[in-house]
PDB file of C-alpha atoms in Angstrom:
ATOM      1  CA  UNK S   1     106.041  97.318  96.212  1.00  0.00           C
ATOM      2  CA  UNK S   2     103.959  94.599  97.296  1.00  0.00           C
ATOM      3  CA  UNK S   3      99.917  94.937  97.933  1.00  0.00           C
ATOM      4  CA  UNK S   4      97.619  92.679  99.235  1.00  0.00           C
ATOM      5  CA  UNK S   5      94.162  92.970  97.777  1.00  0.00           C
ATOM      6  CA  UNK S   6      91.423  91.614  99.956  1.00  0.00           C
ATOM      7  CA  UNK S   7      88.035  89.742  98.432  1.00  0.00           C
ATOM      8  CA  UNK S   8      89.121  90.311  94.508  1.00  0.00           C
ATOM      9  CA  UNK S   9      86.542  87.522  94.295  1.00  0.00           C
ATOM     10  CA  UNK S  10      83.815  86.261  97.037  1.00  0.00           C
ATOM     11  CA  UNK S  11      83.410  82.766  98.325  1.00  0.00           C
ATOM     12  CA  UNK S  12      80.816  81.849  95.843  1.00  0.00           C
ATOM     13  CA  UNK S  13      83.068  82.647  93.306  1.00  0.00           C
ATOM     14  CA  UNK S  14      85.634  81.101  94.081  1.00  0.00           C
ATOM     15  CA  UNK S  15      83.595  78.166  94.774  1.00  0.00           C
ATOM     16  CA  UNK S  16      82.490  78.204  91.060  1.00  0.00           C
ATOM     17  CA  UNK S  17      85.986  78.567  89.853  1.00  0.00           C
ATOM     18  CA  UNK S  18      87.408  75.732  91.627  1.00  0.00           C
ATOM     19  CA  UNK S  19      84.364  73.881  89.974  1.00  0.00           C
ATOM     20  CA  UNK S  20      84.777  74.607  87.084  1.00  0.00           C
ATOM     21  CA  UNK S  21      88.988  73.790  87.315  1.00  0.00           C
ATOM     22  CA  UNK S  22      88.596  70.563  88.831  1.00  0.00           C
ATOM     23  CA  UNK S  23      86.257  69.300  85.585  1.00  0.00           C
ATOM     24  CA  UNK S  24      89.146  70.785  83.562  1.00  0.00           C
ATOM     25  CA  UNK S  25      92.036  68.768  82.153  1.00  0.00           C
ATOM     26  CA  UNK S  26      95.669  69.749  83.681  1.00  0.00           C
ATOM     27  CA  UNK S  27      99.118  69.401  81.958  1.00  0.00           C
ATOM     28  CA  UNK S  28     102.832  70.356  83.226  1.00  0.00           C
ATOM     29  CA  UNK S  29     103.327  73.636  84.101  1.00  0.00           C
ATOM     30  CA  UNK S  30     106.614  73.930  82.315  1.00  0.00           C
ATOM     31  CA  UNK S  31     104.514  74.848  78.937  1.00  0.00           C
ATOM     32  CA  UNK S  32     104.826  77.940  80.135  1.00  0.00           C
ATOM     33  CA  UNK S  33     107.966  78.582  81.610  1.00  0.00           C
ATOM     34  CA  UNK S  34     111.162  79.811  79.759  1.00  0.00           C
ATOM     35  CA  UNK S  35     114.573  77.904  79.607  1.00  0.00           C
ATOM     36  CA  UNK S  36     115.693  78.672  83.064  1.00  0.00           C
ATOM     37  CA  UNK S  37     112.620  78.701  84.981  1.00  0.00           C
ATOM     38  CA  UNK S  38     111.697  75.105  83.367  1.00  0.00           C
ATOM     39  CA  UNK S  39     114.193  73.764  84.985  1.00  0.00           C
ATOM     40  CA  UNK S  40     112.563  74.966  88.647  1.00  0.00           C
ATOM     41  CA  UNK S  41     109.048  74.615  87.886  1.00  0.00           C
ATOM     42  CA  UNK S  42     107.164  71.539  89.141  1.00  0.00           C
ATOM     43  CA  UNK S  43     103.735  71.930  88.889  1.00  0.00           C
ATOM     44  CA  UNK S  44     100.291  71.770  87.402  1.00  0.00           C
ATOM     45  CA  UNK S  45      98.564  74.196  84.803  1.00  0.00           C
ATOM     46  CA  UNK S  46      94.960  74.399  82.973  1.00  0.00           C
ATOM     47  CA  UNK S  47      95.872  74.789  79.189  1.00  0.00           C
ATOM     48  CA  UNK S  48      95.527  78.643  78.369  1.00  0.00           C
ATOM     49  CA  UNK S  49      94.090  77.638  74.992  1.00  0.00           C
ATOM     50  CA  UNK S  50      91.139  75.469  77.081  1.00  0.00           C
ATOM     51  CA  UNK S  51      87.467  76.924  76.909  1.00  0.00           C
ATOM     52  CA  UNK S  52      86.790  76.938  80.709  1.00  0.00           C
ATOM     53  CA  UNK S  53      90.675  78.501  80.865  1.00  0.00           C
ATOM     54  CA  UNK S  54      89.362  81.511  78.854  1.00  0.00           C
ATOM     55  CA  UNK S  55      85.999  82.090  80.034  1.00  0.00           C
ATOM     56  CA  UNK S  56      87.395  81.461  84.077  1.00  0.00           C
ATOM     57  CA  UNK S  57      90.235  84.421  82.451  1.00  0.00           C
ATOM     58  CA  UNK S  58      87.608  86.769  81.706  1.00  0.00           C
ATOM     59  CA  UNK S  59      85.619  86.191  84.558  1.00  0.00           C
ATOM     60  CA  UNK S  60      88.642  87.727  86.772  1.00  0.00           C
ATOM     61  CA  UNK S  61      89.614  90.510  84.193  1.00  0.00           C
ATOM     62  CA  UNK S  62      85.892  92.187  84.625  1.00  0.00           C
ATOM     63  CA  UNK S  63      86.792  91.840  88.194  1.00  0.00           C
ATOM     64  CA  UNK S  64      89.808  93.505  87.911  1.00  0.00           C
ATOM     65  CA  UNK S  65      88.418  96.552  85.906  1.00  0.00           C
ATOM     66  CA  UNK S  66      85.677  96.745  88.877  1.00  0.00           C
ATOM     67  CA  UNK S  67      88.660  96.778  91.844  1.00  0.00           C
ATOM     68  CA  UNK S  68      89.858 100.530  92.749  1.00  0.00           C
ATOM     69  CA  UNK S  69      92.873  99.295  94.658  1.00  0.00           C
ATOM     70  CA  UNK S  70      94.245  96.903  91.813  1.00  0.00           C
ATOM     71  CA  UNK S  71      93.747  99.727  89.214  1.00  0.00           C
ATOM     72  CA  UNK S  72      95.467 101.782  92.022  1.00  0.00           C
ATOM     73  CA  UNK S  73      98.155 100.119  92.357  1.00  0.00           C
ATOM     74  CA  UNK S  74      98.820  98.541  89.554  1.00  0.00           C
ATOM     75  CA  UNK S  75      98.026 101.189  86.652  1.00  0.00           C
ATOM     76  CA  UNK S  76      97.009  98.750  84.443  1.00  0.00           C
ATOM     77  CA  UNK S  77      98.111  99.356  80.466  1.00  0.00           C
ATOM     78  CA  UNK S  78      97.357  95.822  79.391  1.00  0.00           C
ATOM     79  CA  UNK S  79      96.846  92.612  82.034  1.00  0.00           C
ATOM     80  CA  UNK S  80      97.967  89.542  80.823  1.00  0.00           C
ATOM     81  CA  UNK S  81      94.549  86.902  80.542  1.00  0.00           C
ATOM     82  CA  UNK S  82      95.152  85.090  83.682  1.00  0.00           C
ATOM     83  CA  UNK S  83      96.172  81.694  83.777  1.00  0.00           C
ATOM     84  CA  UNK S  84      95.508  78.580  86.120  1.00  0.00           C
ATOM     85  CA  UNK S  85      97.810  76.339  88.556  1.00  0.00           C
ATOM     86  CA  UNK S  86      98.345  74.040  90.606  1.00  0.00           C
ATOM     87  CA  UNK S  87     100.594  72.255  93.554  1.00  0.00           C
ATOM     88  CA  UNK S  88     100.242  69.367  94.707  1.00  0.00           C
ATOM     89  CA  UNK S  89     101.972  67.446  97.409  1.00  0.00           C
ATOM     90  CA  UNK S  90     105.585  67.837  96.998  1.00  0.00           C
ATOM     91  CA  UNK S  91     105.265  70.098  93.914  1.00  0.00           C
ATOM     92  CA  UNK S  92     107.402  73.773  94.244  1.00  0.00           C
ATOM     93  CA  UNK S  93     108.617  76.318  92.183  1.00  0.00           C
ATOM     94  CA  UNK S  94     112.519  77.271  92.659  1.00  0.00           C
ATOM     95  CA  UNK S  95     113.845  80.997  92.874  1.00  0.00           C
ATOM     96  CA  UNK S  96     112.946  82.748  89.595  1.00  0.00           C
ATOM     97  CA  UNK S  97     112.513  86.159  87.993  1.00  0.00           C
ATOM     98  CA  UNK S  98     109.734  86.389  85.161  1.00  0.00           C
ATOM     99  CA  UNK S  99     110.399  86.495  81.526  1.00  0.00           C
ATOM    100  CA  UNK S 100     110.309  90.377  80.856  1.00  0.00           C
ATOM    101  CA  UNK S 101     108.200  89.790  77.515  1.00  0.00           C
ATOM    102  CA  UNK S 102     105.591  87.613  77.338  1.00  0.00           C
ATOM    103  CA  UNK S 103     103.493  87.118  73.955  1.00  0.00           C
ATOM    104  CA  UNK S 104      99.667  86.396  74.375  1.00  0.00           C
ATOM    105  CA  UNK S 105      98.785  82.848  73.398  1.00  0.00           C
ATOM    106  CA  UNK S 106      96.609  83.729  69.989  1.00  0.00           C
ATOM    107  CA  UNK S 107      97.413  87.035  69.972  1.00  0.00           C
ATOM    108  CA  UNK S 108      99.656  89.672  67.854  1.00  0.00           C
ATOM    109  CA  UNK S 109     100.646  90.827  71.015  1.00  0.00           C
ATOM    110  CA  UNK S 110     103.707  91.128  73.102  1.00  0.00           C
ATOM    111  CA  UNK S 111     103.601  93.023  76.830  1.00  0.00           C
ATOM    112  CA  UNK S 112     106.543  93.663  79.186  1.00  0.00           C
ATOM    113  CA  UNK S 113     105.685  92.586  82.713  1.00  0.00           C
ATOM    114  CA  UNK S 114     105.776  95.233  85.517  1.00  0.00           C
ATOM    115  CA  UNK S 115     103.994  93.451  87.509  1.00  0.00           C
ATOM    116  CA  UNK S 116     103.079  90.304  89.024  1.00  0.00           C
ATOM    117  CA  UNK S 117     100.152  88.602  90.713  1.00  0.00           C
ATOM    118  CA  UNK S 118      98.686  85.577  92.253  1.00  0.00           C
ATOM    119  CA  UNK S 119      95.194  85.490  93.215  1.00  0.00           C
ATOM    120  CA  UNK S 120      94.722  82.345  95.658  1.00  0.00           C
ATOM    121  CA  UNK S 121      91.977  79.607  95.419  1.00  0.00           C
ATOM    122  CA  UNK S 122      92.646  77.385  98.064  1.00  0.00           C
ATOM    123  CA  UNK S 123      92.162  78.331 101.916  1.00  0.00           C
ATOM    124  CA  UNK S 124      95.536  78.459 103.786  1.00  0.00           C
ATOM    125  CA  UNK S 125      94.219  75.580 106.340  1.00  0.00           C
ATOM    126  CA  UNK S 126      93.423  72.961 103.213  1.00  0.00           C
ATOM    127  CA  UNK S 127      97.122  72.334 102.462  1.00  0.00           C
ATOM    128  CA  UNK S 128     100.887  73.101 104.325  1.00  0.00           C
ATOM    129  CA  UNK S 129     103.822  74.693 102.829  1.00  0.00           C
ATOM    130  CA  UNK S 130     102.688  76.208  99.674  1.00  0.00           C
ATOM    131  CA  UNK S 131     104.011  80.206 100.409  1.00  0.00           C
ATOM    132  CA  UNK S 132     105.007  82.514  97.528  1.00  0.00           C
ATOM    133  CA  UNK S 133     108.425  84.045  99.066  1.00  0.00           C
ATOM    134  CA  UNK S 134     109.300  86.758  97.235  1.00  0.00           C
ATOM    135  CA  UNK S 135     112.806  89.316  98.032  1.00  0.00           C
ATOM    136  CA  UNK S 136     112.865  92.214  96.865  1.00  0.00           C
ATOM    137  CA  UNK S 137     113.990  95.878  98.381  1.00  0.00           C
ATOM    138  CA  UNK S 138     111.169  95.575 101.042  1.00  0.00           C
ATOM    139  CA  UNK S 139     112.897  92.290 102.096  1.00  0.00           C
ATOM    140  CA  UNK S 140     111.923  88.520 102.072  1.00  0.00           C
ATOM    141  CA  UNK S 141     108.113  88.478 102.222  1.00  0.00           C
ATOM    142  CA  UNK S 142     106.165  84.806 102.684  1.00  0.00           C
ATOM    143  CA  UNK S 143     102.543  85.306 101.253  1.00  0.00           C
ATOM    144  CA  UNK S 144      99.987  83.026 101.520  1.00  0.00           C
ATOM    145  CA  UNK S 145      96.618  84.564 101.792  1.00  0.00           C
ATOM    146  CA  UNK S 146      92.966  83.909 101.780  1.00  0.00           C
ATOM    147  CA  UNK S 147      91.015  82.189  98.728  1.00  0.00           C
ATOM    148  CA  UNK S 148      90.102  84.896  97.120  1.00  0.00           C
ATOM    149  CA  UNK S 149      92.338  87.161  97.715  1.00  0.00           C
ATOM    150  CA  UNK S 150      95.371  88.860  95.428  1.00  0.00           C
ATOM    151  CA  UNK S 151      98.875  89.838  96.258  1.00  0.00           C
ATOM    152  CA  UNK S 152     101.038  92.325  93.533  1.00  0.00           C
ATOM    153  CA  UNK S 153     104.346  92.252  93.338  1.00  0.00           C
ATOM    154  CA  UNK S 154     107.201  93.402  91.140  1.00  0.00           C
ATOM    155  CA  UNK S 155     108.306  91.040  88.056  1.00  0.00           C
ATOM    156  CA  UNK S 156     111.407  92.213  88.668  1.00  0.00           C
ATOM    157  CA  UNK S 157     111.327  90.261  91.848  1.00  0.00           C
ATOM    158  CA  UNK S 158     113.026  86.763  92.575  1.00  0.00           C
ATOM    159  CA  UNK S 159     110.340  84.749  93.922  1.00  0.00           C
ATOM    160  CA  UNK S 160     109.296  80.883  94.546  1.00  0.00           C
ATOM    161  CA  UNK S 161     106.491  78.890  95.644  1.00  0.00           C
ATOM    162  CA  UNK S 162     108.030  76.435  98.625  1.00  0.00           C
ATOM    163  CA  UNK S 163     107.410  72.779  98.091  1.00  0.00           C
ATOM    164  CA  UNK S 164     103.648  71.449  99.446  1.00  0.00           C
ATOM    165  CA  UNK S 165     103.921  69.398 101.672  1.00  0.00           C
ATOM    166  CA  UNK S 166      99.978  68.616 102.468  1.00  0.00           C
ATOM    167  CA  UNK S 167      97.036  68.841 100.545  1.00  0.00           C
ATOM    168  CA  UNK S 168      96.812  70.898  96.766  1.00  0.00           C
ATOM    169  CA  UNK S 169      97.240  74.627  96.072  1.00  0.00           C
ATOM    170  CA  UNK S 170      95.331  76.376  93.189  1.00  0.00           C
ATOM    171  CA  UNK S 171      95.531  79.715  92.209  1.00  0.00           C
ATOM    172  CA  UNK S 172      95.274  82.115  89.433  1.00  0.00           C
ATOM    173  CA  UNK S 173      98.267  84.103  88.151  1.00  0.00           C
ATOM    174  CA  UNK S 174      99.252  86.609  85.453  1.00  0.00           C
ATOM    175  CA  UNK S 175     101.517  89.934  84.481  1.00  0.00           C
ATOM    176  CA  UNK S 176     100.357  93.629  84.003  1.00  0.00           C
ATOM    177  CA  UNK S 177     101.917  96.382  81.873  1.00  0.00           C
ATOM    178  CA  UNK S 178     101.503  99.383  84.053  1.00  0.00           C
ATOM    179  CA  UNK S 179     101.057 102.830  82.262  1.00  0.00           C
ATOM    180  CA  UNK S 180     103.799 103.617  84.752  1.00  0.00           C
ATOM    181  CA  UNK S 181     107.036 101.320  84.445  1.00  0.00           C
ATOM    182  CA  UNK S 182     109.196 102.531  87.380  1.00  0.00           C
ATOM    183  CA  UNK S 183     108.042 100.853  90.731  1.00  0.00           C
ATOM    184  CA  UNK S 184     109.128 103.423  92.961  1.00  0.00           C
ATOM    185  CA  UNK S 185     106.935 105.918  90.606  1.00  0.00           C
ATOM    186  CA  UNK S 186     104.109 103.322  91.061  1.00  0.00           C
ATOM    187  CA  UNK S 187     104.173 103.273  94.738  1.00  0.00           C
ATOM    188  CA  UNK S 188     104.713 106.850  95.259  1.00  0.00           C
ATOM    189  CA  UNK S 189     101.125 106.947  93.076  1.00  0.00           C
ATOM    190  CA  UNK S 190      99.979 104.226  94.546  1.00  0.00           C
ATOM    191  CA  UNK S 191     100.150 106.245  97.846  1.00  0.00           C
ATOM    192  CA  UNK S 192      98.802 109.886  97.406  1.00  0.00           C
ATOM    193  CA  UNK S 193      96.149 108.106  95.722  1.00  0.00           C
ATOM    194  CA  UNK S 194      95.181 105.806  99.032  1.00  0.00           C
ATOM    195  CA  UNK S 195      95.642 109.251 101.224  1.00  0.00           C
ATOM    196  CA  UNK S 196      93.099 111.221  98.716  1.00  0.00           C
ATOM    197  CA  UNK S 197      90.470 108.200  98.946  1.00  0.00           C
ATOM    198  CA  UNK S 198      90.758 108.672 102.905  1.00  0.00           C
ATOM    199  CA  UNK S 199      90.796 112.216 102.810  1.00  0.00           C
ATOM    200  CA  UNK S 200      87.368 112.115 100.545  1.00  0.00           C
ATOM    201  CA  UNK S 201      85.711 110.103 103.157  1.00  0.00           C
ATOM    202  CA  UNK S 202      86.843 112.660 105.750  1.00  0.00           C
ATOM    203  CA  UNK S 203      86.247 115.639 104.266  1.00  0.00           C
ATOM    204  CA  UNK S 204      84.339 116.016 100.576  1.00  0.00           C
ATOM    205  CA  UNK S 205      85.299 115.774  97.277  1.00  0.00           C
ATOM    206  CA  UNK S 206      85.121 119.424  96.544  1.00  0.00           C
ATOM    207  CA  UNK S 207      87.659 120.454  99.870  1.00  0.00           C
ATOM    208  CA  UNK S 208      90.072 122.626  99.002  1.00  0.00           C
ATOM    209  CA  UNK S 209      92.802 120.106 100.120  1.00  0.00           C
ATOM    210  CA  UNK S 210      91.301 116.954  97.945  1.00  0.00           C
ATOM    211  CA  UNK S 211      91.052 119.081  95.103  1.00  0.00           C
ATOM    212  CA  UNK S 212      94.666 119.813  95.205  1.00  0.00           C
ATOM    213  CA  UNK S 213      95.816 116.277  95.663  1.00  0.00           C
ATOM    214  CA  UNK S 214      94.250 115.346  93.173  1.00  0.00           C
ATOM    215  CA  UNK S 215      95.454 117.672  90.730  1.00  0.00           C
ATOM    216  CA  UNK S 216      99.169 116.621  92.391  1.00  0.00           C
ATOM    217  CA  UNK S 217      98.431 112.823  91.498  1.00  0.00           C
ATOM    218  CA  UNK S 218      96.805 112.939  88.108  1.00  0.00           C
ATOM    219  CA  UNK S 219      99.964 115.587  87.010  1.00  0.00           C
ATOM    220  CA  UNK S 220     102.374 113.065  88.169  1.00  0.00           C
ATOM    221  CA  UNK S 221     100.472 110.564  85.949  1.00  0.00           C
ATOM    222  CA  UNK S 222     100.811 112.872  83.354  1.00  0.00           C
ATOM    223  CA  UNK S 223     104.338 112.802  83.789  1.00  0.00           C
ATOM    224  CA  UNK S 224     105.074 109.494  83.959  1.00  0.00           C
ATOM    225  CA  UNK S 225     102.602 107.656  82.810  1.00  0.00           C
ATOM    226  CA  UNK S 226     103.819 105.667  78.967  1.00  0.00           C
ATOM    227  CA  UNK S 227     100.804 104.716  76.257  1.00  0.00           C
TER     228      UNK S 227
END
């Protein structure tokens, strides 16, 4: 499943974020890449261990607890703290999958990545070339999306960033365990969900109808959902 989330962060935001980045130092973005995906990765990266890394992280997590569709779609167990990069002319990242682990930098903690996502900083007309292509069962998908904006994807996924070839792209990216490991499962929720938001807007929280599709979705969660 892949989902585009619109305005995860505002213009002034993102203003202050790029800001704040470009007074930050940068080093290779292999540091955090695994064996294989080293060898593909050719880019730029804020030090996750950096002050303005963390407090920029947090920033977006208390944006992402605030965002019905990411919650949605994403059924967060544990996010990731999100991390910063960069391309520059002529930088790319070759056709990967994500480590299925990842241990948090300072942390006793390991979590298994569902699920992907890139949350873009630059404007698509400041720089050329630049898309995330990601295949998957829906297909091969180019994204490249407004500042401030968020696409999810599954890790599962074989993705790449194609090669810059004018200007710089930032962006903030990071993994989520979902509550609710099967894709399909999360899409399927992801779904009724969207249809009962609509249908309260239409009708009333209390209708007959909303009250049962809601009952529908949160016993599916029940079912599926892993704590």
């Amino acid at each position: 499943m892949l989902i585009a989330i619109p305005d995860l962060l505002n213009p002034a935001e993102v203003r202050d974020l790029r800001a704040r980045l470009e007074a930050s130092p940068w080093v290779d973005g292999k540091v955090t890449a695994g064996e294989q995906s080293a060898k593909a990765k050719f880019n730029l990266q804020v030090p996750e261990t950096s002050p303005v890394a963390r407090e920029l992280a947090d920033r977006i997590l208390r944006a992402l607890g605030t965002n019905p569709e990411f919650i949605s779609a994403a059924q967060p167990l544990r996010v990731y703290p999100p991390l910063f990069n960069r391309y520059d002319t002529g930088m790319k990242f070759d056709a990967h999958v994500d480590n299925a682990i990842r241990g948090v930098t300072g942390h006793n903690l390991r979590i298994r990545t569902d699920v992907s996502a890139t949350l873009f900083l630059t404007p698509p007309e400041d720089y050329d070339g630049g898309e995330l292509i990601i295949e998957d069962t829906f297909g091969t998908q180019p994204v490249k999306l407004p500042a401030g904006h968020m696409v999810l994807y599954p890790s599962t996924s074989l993705h790449k960033v194609a090669p810059v070839t004018r200007g710089s792209r930032w962006a903030s990216f990071f993994w989520v365990q979902s509550m609710v490991r099967d894709d399909g499962e999360r899409r399927l929720l992801w779904e009724l969900d969207t249809a009962i938001r609509r249908l309260r807007g239409e009708l009333s929280d209390d209708h007959p109808s909303v009250r049962s599709l809601t009952a529908t979705y949160h016993n599916l969660l029940r079912r599926w959902a892993e704590l």
